[in-house]
């Protein structure tokens, strides 16, 4: 883990509220693995006090840069969006446990909801596998990002939008489930909003498919000390609290305990 003042080398607005930010941070670029995140000081001062967790979207190990893809949600990300090329941003990372891959996997699905795209794009780049199907879901066509880059690396790309303005009209989980009639996946990697991941975990369980999901929780320290990012992880009705920042953010799909559901058993 490194605490680093990285110079911003690129910062682009991609749509109404999403940005792609690249900072020079060679030690982080070398160490980073897909699924890990950075804890970012968004302002120039200690206000806001807490850093904001943002996934690593890609790294360039040759020039030592790290890229993040983020949406402006509140004060922290709004401050980040104001930063200019040439300025510095303080980042702590890489943090958390990455996605894991078994060389016996032959056919893999990546299922991204919204900016769950960020860590899955990094995974797509690092997985050396021919038979990889990418499912991307968003609210509307303007929020579908990086399709050109994904098409260069994935065997197939399927799109879903809530309003039907691009690809399948419906959720990315519905789209994924439709494909299960035609494709057998050895493993499914997913990231996105909690309701999407909950629905996906249920489908993976029903269909006896292995999965890994990247969870998001509000964070304080980001390094496992404050326990404010706890989630329930276990099997059946037996669970323990685990920290998303240090034990995750990536967890086995079958081990995530969804409080409101009857599907844990
Ligand atoms: C492991 C991880 C990876 C993430 N990766 C990305 C990414 O790649 N791109 C991206 O746009 N967003 C990502 N997020 C969500 C991002 O951290 C929040 O959108 C951001 O913290 C909002 O901060 P804010 O000050 O703009 O919003 P505010 O709502 O003002 O934030 C107030 C507080 O809530 C916390 N918070 C708000 N929303 C979230 C959330 N969804 N998850 C965790 N904490 C939250 C903030 O950290 C802050 O402490 C990730 C979250 C986690 C936990
Ligand atoms: S944010 Fe402090 S323990 Fe996870």
PDB file of C-alpha atoms and ligand atoms in Angstrom:
ATOM      1  CA  UNK A   1       0.000   0.000   0.000  1.00  0.00           C
ATOM      2  CA  UNK A   2       1.351   3.434  -0.937  1.00  0.00           C
ATOM      3  CA  UNK A   3       0.378   6.979   0.026  1.00  0.00           C
ATOM      4  CA  UNK A   4       1.131   8.993  -3.054  1.00  0.00           C
ATOM      5  CA  UNK A   5       0.763  12.533  -4.406  1.00  0.00           C
ATOM      6  CA  UNK A   6       0.068  11.780  -8.056  1.00  0.00           C
ATOM      7  CA  UNK A   7       0.168  14.408 -10.784  1.00  0.00           C
ATOM      8  CA  UNK A   8      -2.974  14.430 -12.901  1.00  0.00           C
ATOM      9  CA  UNK A   9      -2.016  13.615 -16.489  1.00  0.00           C
ATOM     10  CA  UNK A  10      -5.522  13.332 -17.944  1.00  0.00           C
ATOM     11  CA  UNK A  11      -9.004  14.274 -16.720  1.00  0.00           C
ATOM     12  CA  UNK A  12     -11.974  13.997 -19.075  1.00  0.00           C
ATOM     13  CA  UNK A  13     -15.698  14.390 -18.682  1.00  0.00           C
ATOM     14  CA  UNK A  14     -17.383  11.402 -20.378  1.00  0.00           C
ATOM     15  CA  UNK A  15     -21.060  12.326 -19.987  1.00  0.00           C
ATOM     16  CA  UNK A  16     -23.284  14.488 -17.773  1.00  0.00           C
ATOM     17  CA  UNK A  17     -21.769  13.299 -14.490  1.00  0.00           C
ATOM     18  CA  UNK A  18     -18.990  10.780 -15.185  1.00  0.00           C
ATOM     19  CA  UNK A  19     -15.271  11.494 -15.429  1.00  0.00           C
ATOM     20  CA  UNK A  20     -12.115   9.522 -16.211  1.00  0.00           C
ATOM     21  CA  UNK A  21      -9.094  10.613 -14.196  1.00  0.00           C
ATOM     22  CA  UNK A  22      -5.525   9.444 -14.768  1.00  0.00           C
ATOM     23  CA  UNK A  23      -2.767  10.126 -12.256  1.00  0.00           C
ATOM     24  CA  UNK A  24       0.935   9.335 -12.351  1.00  0.00           C
ATOM     25  CA  UNK A  25       1.522   6.925  -9.471  1.00  0.00           C
ATOM     26  CA  UNK A  26       4.159   4.358 -10.535  1.00  0.00           C
ATOM     27  CA  UNK A  27       4.328   2.310  -7.300  1.00  0.00           C
ATOM     28  CA  UNK A  28       0.540   1.915  -7.308  1.00  0.00           C
ATOM     29  CA  UNK A  29       0.412   1.090 -11.028  1.00  0.00           C
ATOM     30  CA  UNK A  30       2.949  -1.687 -10.497  1.00  0.00           C
ATOM     31  CA  UNK A  31       1.171  -3.231  -7.526  1.00  0.00           C
ATOM     32  CA  UNK A  32      -2.495  -2.825  -8.518  1.00  0.00           C
ATOM     33  CA  UNK A  33      -4.694  -5.833  -9.322  1.00  0.00           C
ATOM     34  CA  UNK A  34      -8.260  -5.822 -10.744  1.00  0.00           C
ATOM     35  CA  UNK A  35     -10.878  -5.343  -8.036  1.00  0.00           C
ATOM     36  CA  UNK A  36      -8.644  -3.173  -5.856  1.00  0.00           C
ATOM     37  CA  UNK A  37      -9.411   0.456  -5.164  1.00  0.00           C
ATOM     38  CA  UNK A  38      -7.810   3.764  -4.191  1.00  0.00           C
ATOM     39  CA  UNK A  39      -8.789   5.904  -1.231  1.00  0.00           C
ATOM     40  CA  UNK A  40      -8.762   9.387  -2.717  1.00  0.00           C
ATOM     41  CA  UNK A  41      -8.383  12.757  -0.992  1.00  0.00           C
ATOM     42  CA  UNK A  42     -10.855  14.667  -3.134  1.00  0.00           C
ATOM     43  CA  UNK A  43     -10.255  18.229  -1.908  1.00  0.00           C
ATOM     44  CA  UNK A  44      -7.063  20.233  -1.627  1.00  0.00           C
ATOM     45  CA  UNK A  45      -7.430  20.364   2.189  1.00  0.00           C
ATOM     46  CA  UNK A  46      -8.662  18.023   4.933  1.00  0.00           C
ATOM     47  CA  UNK A  47     -12.220  19.107   4.195  1.00  0.00           C
ATOM     48  CA  UNK A  48     -13.929  16.776   3.535  1.00  0.00           C
ATOM     49  CA  UNK A  49     -11.985  14.814   6.122  1.00  0.00           C
ATOM     50  CA  UNK A  50     -12.750  11.362   4.789  1.00  0.00           C
ATOM     51  CA  UNK A  51     -11.213  10.022   1.629  1.00  0.00           C
ATOM     52  CA  UNK A  52     -13.484   8.522  -1.029  1.00  0.00           C
ATOM     53  CA  UNK A  53     -13.038   4.957  -2.317  1.00  0.00           C
ATOM     54  CA  UNK A  54     -12.783   4.687  -6.126  1.00  0.00           C
ATOM     55  CA  UNK A  55     -12.001   1.482  -8.036  1.00  0.00           C
ATOM     56  CA  UNK A  56      -8.942   1.193 -10.211  1.00  0.00           C
ATOM     57  CA  UNK A  57     -10.293   1.274 -13.767  1.00  0.00           C
ATOM     58  CA  UNK A  58      -7.007   0.571 -15.509  1.00  0.00           C
ATOM     59  CA  UNK A  59      -3.257   0.933 -15.067  1.00  0.00           C
ATOM     60  CA  UNK A  60      -0.442   1.614 -17.485  1.00  0.00           C
ATOM     61  CA  UNK A  61       2.597  -0.094 -15.997  1.00  0.00           C
ATOM     62  CA  UNK A  62       4.917   1.355 -18.667  1.00  0.00           C
ATOM     63  CA  UNK A  63       4.286   5.001 -17.834  1.00  0.00           C
ATOM     64  CA  UNK A  64       3.253   4.283 -14.228  1.00  0.00           C
ATOM     65  CA  UNK A  65      -0.254   5.742 -14.377  1.00  0.00           C
ATOM     66  CA  UNK A  66      -3.517   4.721 -12.721  1.00  0.00           C
ATOM     67  CA  UNK A  67      -6.954   5.584 -14.095  1.00  0.00           C
ATOM     68  CA  UNK A  68     -10.253   5.938 -12.232  1.00  0.00           C
ATOM     69  CA  UNK A  69     -13.759   6.221 -13.648  1.00  0.00           C
ATOM     70  CA  UNK A  70     -16.133   8.040 -11.317  1.00  0.00           C
ATOM     71  CA  UNK A  71     -19.562   9.613 -11.075  1.00  0.00           C
ATOM     72  CA  UNK A  72     -20.184  12.904  -9.277  1.00  0.00           C
ATOM     73  CA  UNK A  73     -22.494  11.981  -6.406  1.00  0.00           C
ATOM     74  CA  UNK A  74     -21.882  14.507  -3.634  1.00  0.00           C
ATOM     75  CA  UNK A  75     -19.343  16.892  -2.229  1.00  0.00           C
ATOM     76  CA  UNK A  76     -16.221  14.717  -2.465  1.00  0.00           C
ATOM     77  CA  UNK A  77     -16.600  13.657  -6.080  1.00  0.00           C
ATOM     78  CA  UNK A  78     -17.721  17.196  -7.046  1.00  0.00           C
ATOM     79  CA  UNK A  79     -14.416  18.538  -5.672  1.00  0.00           C
ATOM     80  CA  UNK A  80     -12.496  15.842  -7.502  1.00  0.00           C
ATOM     81  CA  UNK A  81     -14.197  16.819 -10.772  1.00  0.00           C
ATOM     82  CA  UNK A  82     -12.780  20.353 -10.435  1.00  0.00           C
ATOM     83  CA  UNK A  83      -9.179  19.178 -10.442  1.00  0.00           C
ATOM     84  CA  UNK A  84      -7.123  20.111 -13.499  1.00  0.00           C
ATOM     85  CA  UNK A  85      -4.383  18.357 -15.437  1.00  0.00           C
ATOM     86  CA  UNK A  86      -1.041  19.167 -13.782  1.00  0.00           C
ATOM     87  CA  UNK A  87      -2.514  19.393 -10.268  1.00  0.00           C
ATOM     88  CA  UNK A  88      -1.872  16.718  -7.684  1.00  0.00           C
ATOM     89  CA  UNK A  89      -4.239  14.296  -6.055  1.00  0.00           C
ATOM     90  CA  UNK A  90      -3.337  12.305  -2.962  1.00  0.00           C
ATOM     91  CA  UNK A  91      -4.198   8.621  -3.246  1.00  0.00           C
ATOM     92  CA  UNK A  92      -3.798   5.680  -0.875  1.00  0.00           C
ATOM     93  CA  UNK A  93      -3.619   2.240  -2.423  1.00  0.00           C
ATOM     94  CA  UNK A  94      -3.928  -0.183  -3.941  1.00  0.00           C
ATOM     95  CA  UNK A  95      -6.386  -1.329  -1.270  1.00  0.00           C
ATOM     96  CA  UNK A  96      -8.563  -4.399  -0.781  1.00  0.00           C
ATOM     97  CA  UNK A  97      -8.598  -7.927  -2.128  1.00  0.00           C
ATOM     98  CA  UNK A  98      -8.648  -8.383  -5.916  1.00  0.00           C
ATOM     99  CA  UNK A  99     -10.707 -10.753  -8.056  1.00  0.00           C
ATOM    100  CA  UNK A 100      -9.127 -14.215  -8.248  1.00  0.00           C
ATOM    101  CA  UNK A 101      -8.885 -16.465 -11.288  1.00  0.00           C
ATOM    102  CA  UNK A 102      -8.343 -20.209 -11.672  1.00  0.00           C
ATOM    103  CA  UNK A 103      -6.484 -21.249 -14.858  1.00  0.00           C
ATOM    104  CA  UNK A 104      -9.021 -24.073 -15.340  1.00  0.00           C
ATOM    105  CA  UNK A 105     -11.736 -21.502 -16.192  1.00  0.00           C
ATOM    106  CA  UNK A 106     -12.420 -21.567 -19.928  1.00  0.00           C
ATOM    107  CA  UNK A 107     -15.565 -19.454 -20.298  1.00  0.00           C
ATOM    108  CA  UNK A 108     -16.050 -16.330 -18.251  1.00  0.00           C
ATOM    109  CA  UNK A 109     -18.783 -13.692 -17.938  1.00  0.00           C
ATOM    110  CA  UNK A 110     -18.284 -10.160 -16.651  1.00  0.00           C
ATOM    111  CA  UNK A 111     -21.505  -8.425 -15.567  1.00  0.00           C
ATOM    112  CA  UNK A 112     -21.287  -4.670 -14.961  1.00  0.00           C
ATOM    113  CA  UNK A 113     -24.063  -2.436 -13.703  1.00  0.00           C
ATOM    114  CA  UNK A 114     -23.442   1.319 -13.996  1.00  0.00           C
ATOM    115  CA  UNK A 115     -19.951   2.219 -12.839  1.00  0.00           C
ATOM    116  CA  UNK A 116     -19.397  -1.375 -11.760  1.00  0.00           C
ATOM    117  CA  UNK A 117     -17.837  -1.152 -15.186  1.00  0.00           C
ATOM    118  CA  UNK A 118     -14.755   0.462 -13.614  1.00  0.00           C
ATOM    119  CA  UNK A 119     -13.175  -2.557 -11.882  1.00  0.00           C
ATOM    120  CA  UNK A 120     -14.471  -5.043 -14.458  1.00  0.00           C
ATOM    121  CA  UNK A 121     -12.755  -3.237 -17.311  1.00  0.00           C
ATOM    122  CA  UNK A 122      -9.422  -3.633 -15.483  1.00  0.00           C
ATOM    123  CA  UNK A 123     -10.223  -7.341 -14.986  1.00  0.00           C
ATOM    124  CA  UNK A 124     -11.063  -7.677 -18.688  1.00  0.00           C
ATOM    125  CA  UNK A 125      -7.655  -6.253 -19.577  1.00  0.00           C
ATOM    126  CA  UNK A 126      -5.755  -8.559 -17.268  1.00  0.00           C
ATOM    127  CA  UNK A 127      -7.599 -11.845 -17.936  1.00  0.00           C
ATOM    128  CA  UNK A 128      -5.844 -13.767 -20.648  1.00  0.00           C
ATOM    129  CA  UNK A 129      -8.834 -15.775 -21.836  1.00  0.00           C
ATOM    130  CA  UNK A 130     -10.397 -16.134 -25.298  1.00  0.00           C
ATOM    131  CA  UNK A 131     -13.953 -16.959 -24.366  1.00  0.00           C
ATOM    132  CA  UNK A 132     -15.051 -13.926 -22.401  1.00  0.00           C
ATOM    133  CA  UNK A 133     -18.517 -12.402 -22.578  1.00  0.00           C
ATOM    134  CA  UNK A 134     -19.084  -8.887 -21.238  1.00  0.00           C
ATOM    135  CA  UNK A 135     -22.543  -7.704 -20.112  1.00  0.00           C
ATOM    136  CA  UNK A 136     -22.888  -3.977 -19.539  1.00  0.00           C
ATOM    137  CA  UNK A 137     -26.008  -2.340 -18.090  1.00  0.00           C
ATOM    138  CA  UNK A 138     -26.860   1.311 -17.520  1.00  0.00           C
ATOM    139  CA  UNK A 139     -29.858   3.576 -17.104  1.00  0.00           C
ATOM    140  CA  UNK A 140     -29.662   4.864 -20.681  1.00  0.00           C
ATOM    141  CA  UNK A 141     -27.422   4.941 -23.766  1.00  0.00           C
ATOM    142  CA  UNK A 142     -25.533   8.049 -22.619  1.00  0.00           C
ATOM    143  CA  UNK A 143     -24.270   6.081 -19.602  1.00  0.00           C
ATOM    144  CA  UNK A 144     -22.904   3.179 -21.631  1.00  0.00           C
ATOM    145  CA  UNK A 145     -19.139   3.737 -21.565  1.00  0.00           C
ATOM    146  CA  UNK A 146     -15.927   2.232 -22.991  1.00  0.00           C
ATOM    147  CA  UNK A 147     -17.747  -0.013 -25.507  1.00  0.00           C
ATOM    148  CA  UNK A 148     -15.051   0.501 -28.133  1.00  0.00           C
ATOM    149  CA  UNK A 149     -12.330  -0.603 -25.668  1.00  0.00           C
ATOM    150  CA  UNK A 150     -14.387  -3.562 -24.442  1.00  0.00           C
ATOM    151  CA  UNK A 151     -15.087  -4.826 -27.971  1.00  0.00           C
ATOM    152  CA  UNK A 152     -11.347  -5.052 -28.600  1.00  0.00           C
ATOM    153  CA  UNK A 153     -10.859  -7.436 -25.682  1.00  0.00           C
ATOM    154  CA  UNK A 154     -14.090  -9.402 -25.168  1.00  0.00           C
ATOM    155  CA  UNK A 155     -15.412 -12.100 -27.495  1.00  0.00           C
ATOM    156  CA  UNK A 156     -18.945 -10.713 -27.152  1.00  0.00           C
ATOM    157  CA  UNK A 157     -20.449  -7.587 -25.640  1.00  0.00           C
ATOM    158  CA  UNK A 158     -24.137  -7.404 -24.667  1.00  0.00           C
ATOM    159  CA  UNK A 159     -25.737  -4.109 -23.646  1.00  0.00           C
ATOM    160  CA  UNK A 160     -28.819  -3.434 -21.531  1.00  0.00           C
ATOM    161  CA  UNK A 161     -30.458  -0.128 -20.635  1.00  0.00           C
ATOM    162  CA  UNK A 162     -33.399   0.538 -18.347  1.00  0.00           C
ATOM    163  CA  UNK A 163     -35.073   2.758 -20.961  1.00  0.00           C
ATOM    164  CA  UNK A 164     -34.172   0.634 -24.001  1.00  0.00           C
ATOM    165  CA  UNK A 165     -32.156   3.449 -25.619  1.00  0.00           C
ATOM    166  CA  UNK A 166     -29.285   0.985 -26.268  1.00  0.00           C
ATOM    167  CA  UNK A 167     -29.348  -2.814 -26.476  1.00  0.00           C
ATOM    168  CA  UNK A 168     -31.793  -4.909 -24.464  1.00  0.00           C
ATOM    169  CA  UNK A 169     -34.545  -3.015 -22.615  1.00  0.00           C
ATOM    170  CA  UNK A 170     -34.310  -4.157 -19.021  1.00  0.00           C
ATOM    171  CA  UNK A 171     -31.692  -4.918 -16.414  1.00  0.00           C
ATOM    172  CA  UNK A 172     -28.281  -6.378 -17.102  1.00  0.00           C
ATOM    173  CA  UNK A 173     -29.167  -9.301 -14.838  1.00  0.00           C
ATOM    174  CA  UNK A 174     -32.242 -10.132 -16.979  1.00  0.00           C
ATOM    175  CA  UNK A 175     -30.023  -9.953 -20.055  1.00  0.00           C
ATOM    176  CA  UNK A 176     -27.452 -12.243 -18.444  1.00  0.00           C
ATOM    177  CA  UNK A 177     -30.132 -14.756 -17.391  1.00  0.00           C
ATOM    178  CA  UNK A 178     -31.512 -14.837 -20.969  1.00  0.00           C
ATOM    179  CA  UNK A 179     -28.070 -15.859 -22.196  1.00  0.00           C
ATOM    180  CA  UNK A 180     -27.791 -18.730 -19.714  1.00  0.00           C
ATOM    181  CA  UNK A 181     -29.950 -20.827 -22.065  1.00  0.00           C
ATOM    182  CA  UNK A 182     -27.142 -20.637 -24.660  1.00  0.00           C
ATOM    183  CA  UNK A 183     -23.903 -20.270 -22.713  1.00  0.00           C
ATOM    184  CA  UNK A 184     -22.257 -22.190 -19.846  1.00  0.00           C
ATOM    185  CA  UNK A 185     -20.001 -20.017 -17.762  1.00  0.00           C
ATOM    186  CA  UNK A 186     -17.292 -21.399 -15.450  1.00  0.00           C
ATOM    187  CA  UNK A 187     -17.350 -18.196 -13.434  1.00  0.00           C
ATOM    188  CA  UNK A 188     -19.105 -14.846 -13.377  1.00  0.00           C
ATOM    189  CA  UNK A 189     -17.463 -11.660 -12.114  1.00  0.00           C
ATOM    190  CA  UNK A 190     -19.759  -8.755 -11.264  1.00  0.00           C
ATOM    191  CA  UNK A 191     -19.810  -5.218  -9.900  1.00  0.00           C
ATOM    192  CA  UNK A 192     -22.556  -2.643  -9.660  1.00  0.00           C
ATOM    193  CA  UNK A 193     -25.310  -1.350  -7.412  1.00  0.00           C
ATOM    194  CA  UNK A 194     -26.446  -3.499  -4.498  1.00  0.00           C
ATOM    195  CA  UNK A 195     -29.923  -4.476  -5.866  1.00  0.00           C
ATOM    196  CA  UNK A 196     -28.318  -5.644  -9.104  1.00  0.00           C
ATOM    197  CA  UNK A 197     -25.717  -7.734  -7.262  1.00  0.00           C
ATOM    198  CA  UNK A 198     -28.371  -9.199  -4.993  1.00  0.00           C
ATOM    199  CA  UNK A 199     -30.477 -10.273  -8.017  1.00  0.00           C
ATOM    200  CA  UNK A 200     -27.419 -11.675  -9.755  1.00  0.00           C
ATOM    201  CA  UNK A 201     -26.245 -13.662  -6.698  1.00  0.00           C
ATOM    202  CA  UNK A 202     -29.697 -15.240  -6.484  1.00  0.00           C
ATOM    203  CA  UNK A 203     -29.548 -16.280 -10.159  1.00  0.00           C
ATOM    204  CA  UNK A 204     -26.020 -17.665  -9.794  1.00  0.00           C
ATOM    205  CA  UNK A 205     -27.145 -19.735  -6.834  1.00  0.00           C
ATOM    206  CA  UNK A 206     -30.235 -21.008  -8.688  1.00  0.00           C
ATOM    207  CA  UNK A 207     -28.117 -21.991 -11.667  1.00  0.00           C
ATOM    208  CA  UNK A 208     -25.166 -23.388  -9.650  1.00  0.00           C
ATOM    209  CA  UNK A 209     -22.647 -20.999 -11.196  1.00  0.00           C
ATOM    210  CA  UNK A 210     -19.584 -19.742  -9.348  1.00  0.00           C
ATOM    211  CA  UNK A 211     -19.295 -15.991  -8.954  1.00  0.00           C
ATOM    212  CA  UNK A 212     -17.280 -13.181  -7.418  1.00  0.00           C
ATOM    213  CA  UNK A 213     -18.871  -9.813  -6.704  1.00  0.00           C
ATOM    214  CA  UNK A 214     -17.369  -6.461  -5.776  1.00  0.00           C
ATOM    215  CA  UNK A 215     -19.362  -4.782  -3.002  1.00  0.00           C
ATOM    216  CA  UNK A 216     -19.631  -1.083  -2.146  1.00  0.00           C
ATOM    217  CA  UNK A 217     -20.141   0.194   1.406  1.00  0.00           C
ATOM    218  CA  UNK A 218     -19.631   3.584   2.967  1.00  0.00           C
ATOM    219  CA  UNK A 219     -16.052   3.775   4.185  1.00  0.00           C
ATOM    220  CA  UNK A 220     -14.084   5.607   6.832  1.00  0.00           C
ATOM    221  CA  UNK A 221     -10.445   4.567   7.119  1.00  0.00           C
ATOM    222  CA  UNK A 222     -10.382   2.272   4.063  1.00  0.00           C
ATOM    223  CA  UNK A 223      -7.710   0.087   5.658  1.00  0.00           C
ATOM    224  CA  UNK A 224      -9.589  -2.179   8.058  1.00  0.00           C
ATOM    225  CA  UNK A 225      -9.351  -0.204  11.300  1.00  0.00           C
ATOM    226  CA  UNK A 226     -12.697   1.546  11.882  1.00  0.00           C
ATOM    227  CA  UNK A 227     -15.124  -1.339  11.069  1.00  0.00           C
ATOM    228  CA  UNK A 228     -17.647   1.007   9.471  1.00  0.00           C
ATOM    229  CA  UNK A 229     -17.779  -0.943   6.208  1.00  0.00           C
ATOM    230  CA  UNK A 230     -18.863  -4.303   7.653  1.00  0.00           C
ATOM    231  CA  UNK A 231     -21.040  -6.679   5.645  1.00  0.00           C
ATOM    232  CA  UNK A 232     -22.386 -10.115   6.519  1.00  0.00           C
ATOM    233  CA  UNK A 233     -20.470 -12.962   4.879  1.00  0.00           C
ATOM    234  CA  UNK A 234     -21.169 -16.656   5.411  1.00  0.00           C
ATOM    235  CA  UNK A 235     -23.121 -19.698   4.341  1.00  0.00           C
ATOM    236  CA  UNK A 236     -26.691 -20.636   5.164  1.00  0.00           C
ATOM    237  CA  UNK A 237     -27.762 -18.779   8.271  1.00  0.00           C
ATOM    238  CA  UNK A 238     -24.274 -18.695   9.703  1.00  0.00           C
ATOM    239  CA  UNK A 239     -22.437 -15.473   8.965  1.00  0.00           C
ATOM    240  CA  UNK A 240     -19.726 -13.188  10.336  1.00  0.00           C
ATOM    241  CA  UNK A 241     -19.010  -9.531   9.727  1.00  0.00           C
ATOM    242  CA  UNK A 242     -16.252  -8.831   7.208  1.00  0.00           C
ATOM    243  CA  UNK A 243     -14.787  -5.490   6.207  1.00  0.00           C
ATOM    244  CA  UNK A 244     -15.405  -4.474   2.610  1.00  0.00           C
ATOM    245  CA  UNK A 245     -12.211  -2.390   2.560  1.00  0.00           C
ATOM    246  CA  UNK A 246      -9.786  -5.026   3.822  1.00  0.00           C
ATOM    247  CA  UNK A 247     -11.477  -8.448   3.453  1.00  0.00           C
ATOM    248  CA  UNK A 248     -13.206  -7.347   0.223  1.00  0.00           C
ATOM    249  CA  UNK A 249     -14.397  -5.524  -1.783  1.00  0.00           C
ATOM    250  CA  UNK A 250     -14.447  -8.792  -3.768  1.00  0.00           C
ATOM    251  CA  UNK A 251     -16.325 -11.685  -2.156  1.00  0.00           C
ATOM    252  CA  UNK A 252     -17.587 -15.061  -3.372  1.00  0.00           C
ATOM    253  CA  UNK A 253     -21.141 -14.561  -4.619  1.00  0.00           C
ATOM    254  CA  UNK A 254     -22.459 -17.528  -2.635  1.00  0.00           C
ATOM    255  CA  UNK A 255     -21.089 -16.105   0.621  1.00  0.00           C
ATOM    256  CA  UNK A 256     -22.740 -12.687   0.561  1.00  0.00           C
ATOM    257  CA  UNK A 257     -25.575 -12.685   3.104  1.00  0.00           C
ATOM    258  CA  UNK A 258     -28.474 -10.528   1.888  1.00  0.00           C
ATOM    259  CA  UNK A 259     -30.441  -9.516   4.988  1.00  0.00           C
ATOM    260  CA  UNK A 260     -33.798  -9.057   3.341  1.00  0.00           C
ATOM    261  CA  UNK A 261     -33.943 -12.280   1.409  1.00  0.00           C
ATOM    262  CA  UNK A 262     -34.866 -15.892   1.874  1.00  0.00           C
ATOM    263  CA  UNK A 263     -32.130 -16.982  -0.504  1.00  0.00           C
ATOM    264  CA  UNK A 264     -29.294 -17.382   1.952  1.00  0.00           C
ATOM    265  CA  UNK A 265     -30.042 -20.962   2.923  1.00  0.00           C
TER     266      UNK A 265
HETATM  267  C1  LIG B   1     -14.728  -0.291  -2.999  1.00  0.00           C
HETATM  268  C2  LIG B   1     -15.488   0.850  -3.644  1.00  0.00           C
HETATM  269  C3  LIG B   1     -15.200   1.178  -4.954  1.00  0.00           C
HETATM  270  C4  LIG B   1     -15.887   2.222  -5.561  1.00  0.00           C
HETATM  271  N1  LIG B   1     -15.574   2.512  -6.849  1.00  0.00           N
HETATM  272  C5  LIG B   1     -16.187   3.534  -7.461  1.00  0.00           C
HETATM  273  C6  LIG B   1     -15.850   3.878  -8.803  1.00  0.00           C
HETATM  274  O1  LIG B   1     -15.009   3.234  -9.438  1.00  0.00           O
HETATM  275  N2  LIG B   1     -16.485   4.947  -9.360  1.00  0.00           N
HETATM  276  C7  LIG B   1     -17.427   5.668  -8.664  1.00  0.00           C
HETATM  277  O2  LIG B   1     -17.977   6.627  -9.216  1.00  0.00           O
HETATM  278  N3  LIG B   1     -17.769   5.357  -7.406  1.00  0.00           N
HETATM  279  C8  LIG B   1     -17.170   4.312  -6.781  1.00  0.00           C
HETATM  280  N4  LIG B   1     -17.503   4.014  -5.485  1.00  0.00           N
HETATM  281  C9  LIG B   1     -18.518   4.834  -4.809  1.00  0.00           C
HETATM  282  C10 LIG B   1     -17.872   6.130  -4.334  1.00  0.00           C
HETATM  283  O3  LIG B   1     -16.994   5.838  -3.269  1.00  0.00           O
HETATM  284  C11 LIG B   1     -18.928   7.116  -3.851  1.00  0.00           C
HETATM  285  O4  LIG B   1     -19.755   7.489  -4.931  1.00  0.00           O
HETATM  286  C12 LIG B   1     -18.275   8.349  -3.281  1.00  0.00           C
HETATM  287  O5  LIG B   1     -17.615   8.015  -2.084  1.00  0.00           O
HETATM  288  C13 LIG B   1     -19.309   9.438  -3.023  1.00  0.00           C
HETATM  289  O6  LIG B   1     -18.661  10.485  -2.346  1.00  0.00           O
HETATM  290  P1  LIG B   1     -19.240  11.967  -2.380  1.00  0.00           P
HETATM  291  O7  LIG B   1     -18.527  12.755  -1.359  1.00  0.00           O
HETATM  292  O8  LIG B   1     -19.227  12.497  -3.784  1.00  0.00           O
HETATM  293  O9  LIG B   1     -20.746  11.720  -2.031  1.00  0.00           O
HETATM  294  P2  LIG B   1     -21.488  11.922  -0.631  1.00  0.00           P
HETATM  295  O10 LIG B   1     -22.786  11.235  -0.780  1.00  0.00           O
HETATM  296  O11 LIG B   1     -21.471  13.355  -0.256  1.00  0.00           O
HETATM  297  O12 LIG B   1     -20.607  11.091   0.370  1.00  0.00           O
HETATM  298  C14 LIG B   1     -20.838  11.112   1.712  1.00  0.00           C
HETATM  299  C15 LIG B   1     -20.211   9.895   2.328  1.00  0.00           C
HETATM  300  O13 LIG B   1     -20.820   8.710   1.837  1.00  0.00           O
HETATM  301  C16 LIG B   1     -19.870   7.835   1.273  1.00  0.00           C
HETATM  302  N5  LIG B   1     -20.491   7.191   0.110  1.00  0.00           N
HETATM  303  C17 LIG B   1     -21.487   7.708  -0.644  1.00  0.00           C
HETATM  304  N6  LIG B   1     -21.851   6.828  -1.602  1.00  0.00           N
HETATM  305  C18 LIG B   1     -21.068   5.734  -1.438  1.00  0.00           C
HETATM  306  C19 LIG B   1     -20.958   4.488  -2.113  1.00  0.00           C
HETATM  307  N7  LIG B   1     -21.723   4.137  -3.152  1.00  0.00           N
HETATM  308  N8  LIG B   1     -20.027   3.610  -1.679  1.00  0.00           N
HETATM  309  C20 LIG B   1     -19.244   3.915  -0.644  1.00  0.00           C
HETATM  310  N9  LIG B   1     -19.318   5.076   0.038  1.00  0.00           N
HETATM  311  C21 LIG B   1     -20.192   5.975  -0.349  1.00  0.00           C
HETATM  312  C22 LIG B   1     -18.688   8.706   0.949  1.00  0.00           C
HETATM  313  O14 LIG B   1     -17.452   8.002   0.937  1.00  0.00           O
HETATM  314  C23 LIG B   1     -18.746   9.728   2.056  1.00  0.00           C
HETATM  315  O15 LIG B   1     -18.134   9.211   3.219  1.00  0.00           O
HETATM  316  C24 LIG B   1     -16.859   2.956  -4.842  1.00  0.00           C
HETATM  317  C25 LIG B   1     -17.142   2.628  -3.513  1.00  0.00           C
HETATM  318  C26 LIG B   1     -16.468   1.581  -2.927  1.00  0.00           C
HETATM  319  C27 LIG B   1     -16.754   1.218  -1.517  1.00  0.00           C
HETATM  320  S1  LIG B   2     -13.497   1.618   6.141  1.00  0.00           S
HETATM  321 FE1  LIG B   2     -12.575   1.400   8.085  1.00  0.00          FE
HETATM  322  S2  LIG B   2     -12.676  -0.757   8.388  1.00  0.00           S
HETATM  323 FE2  LIG B   2     -13.367  -0.518   6.350  1.00  0.00          FE
END
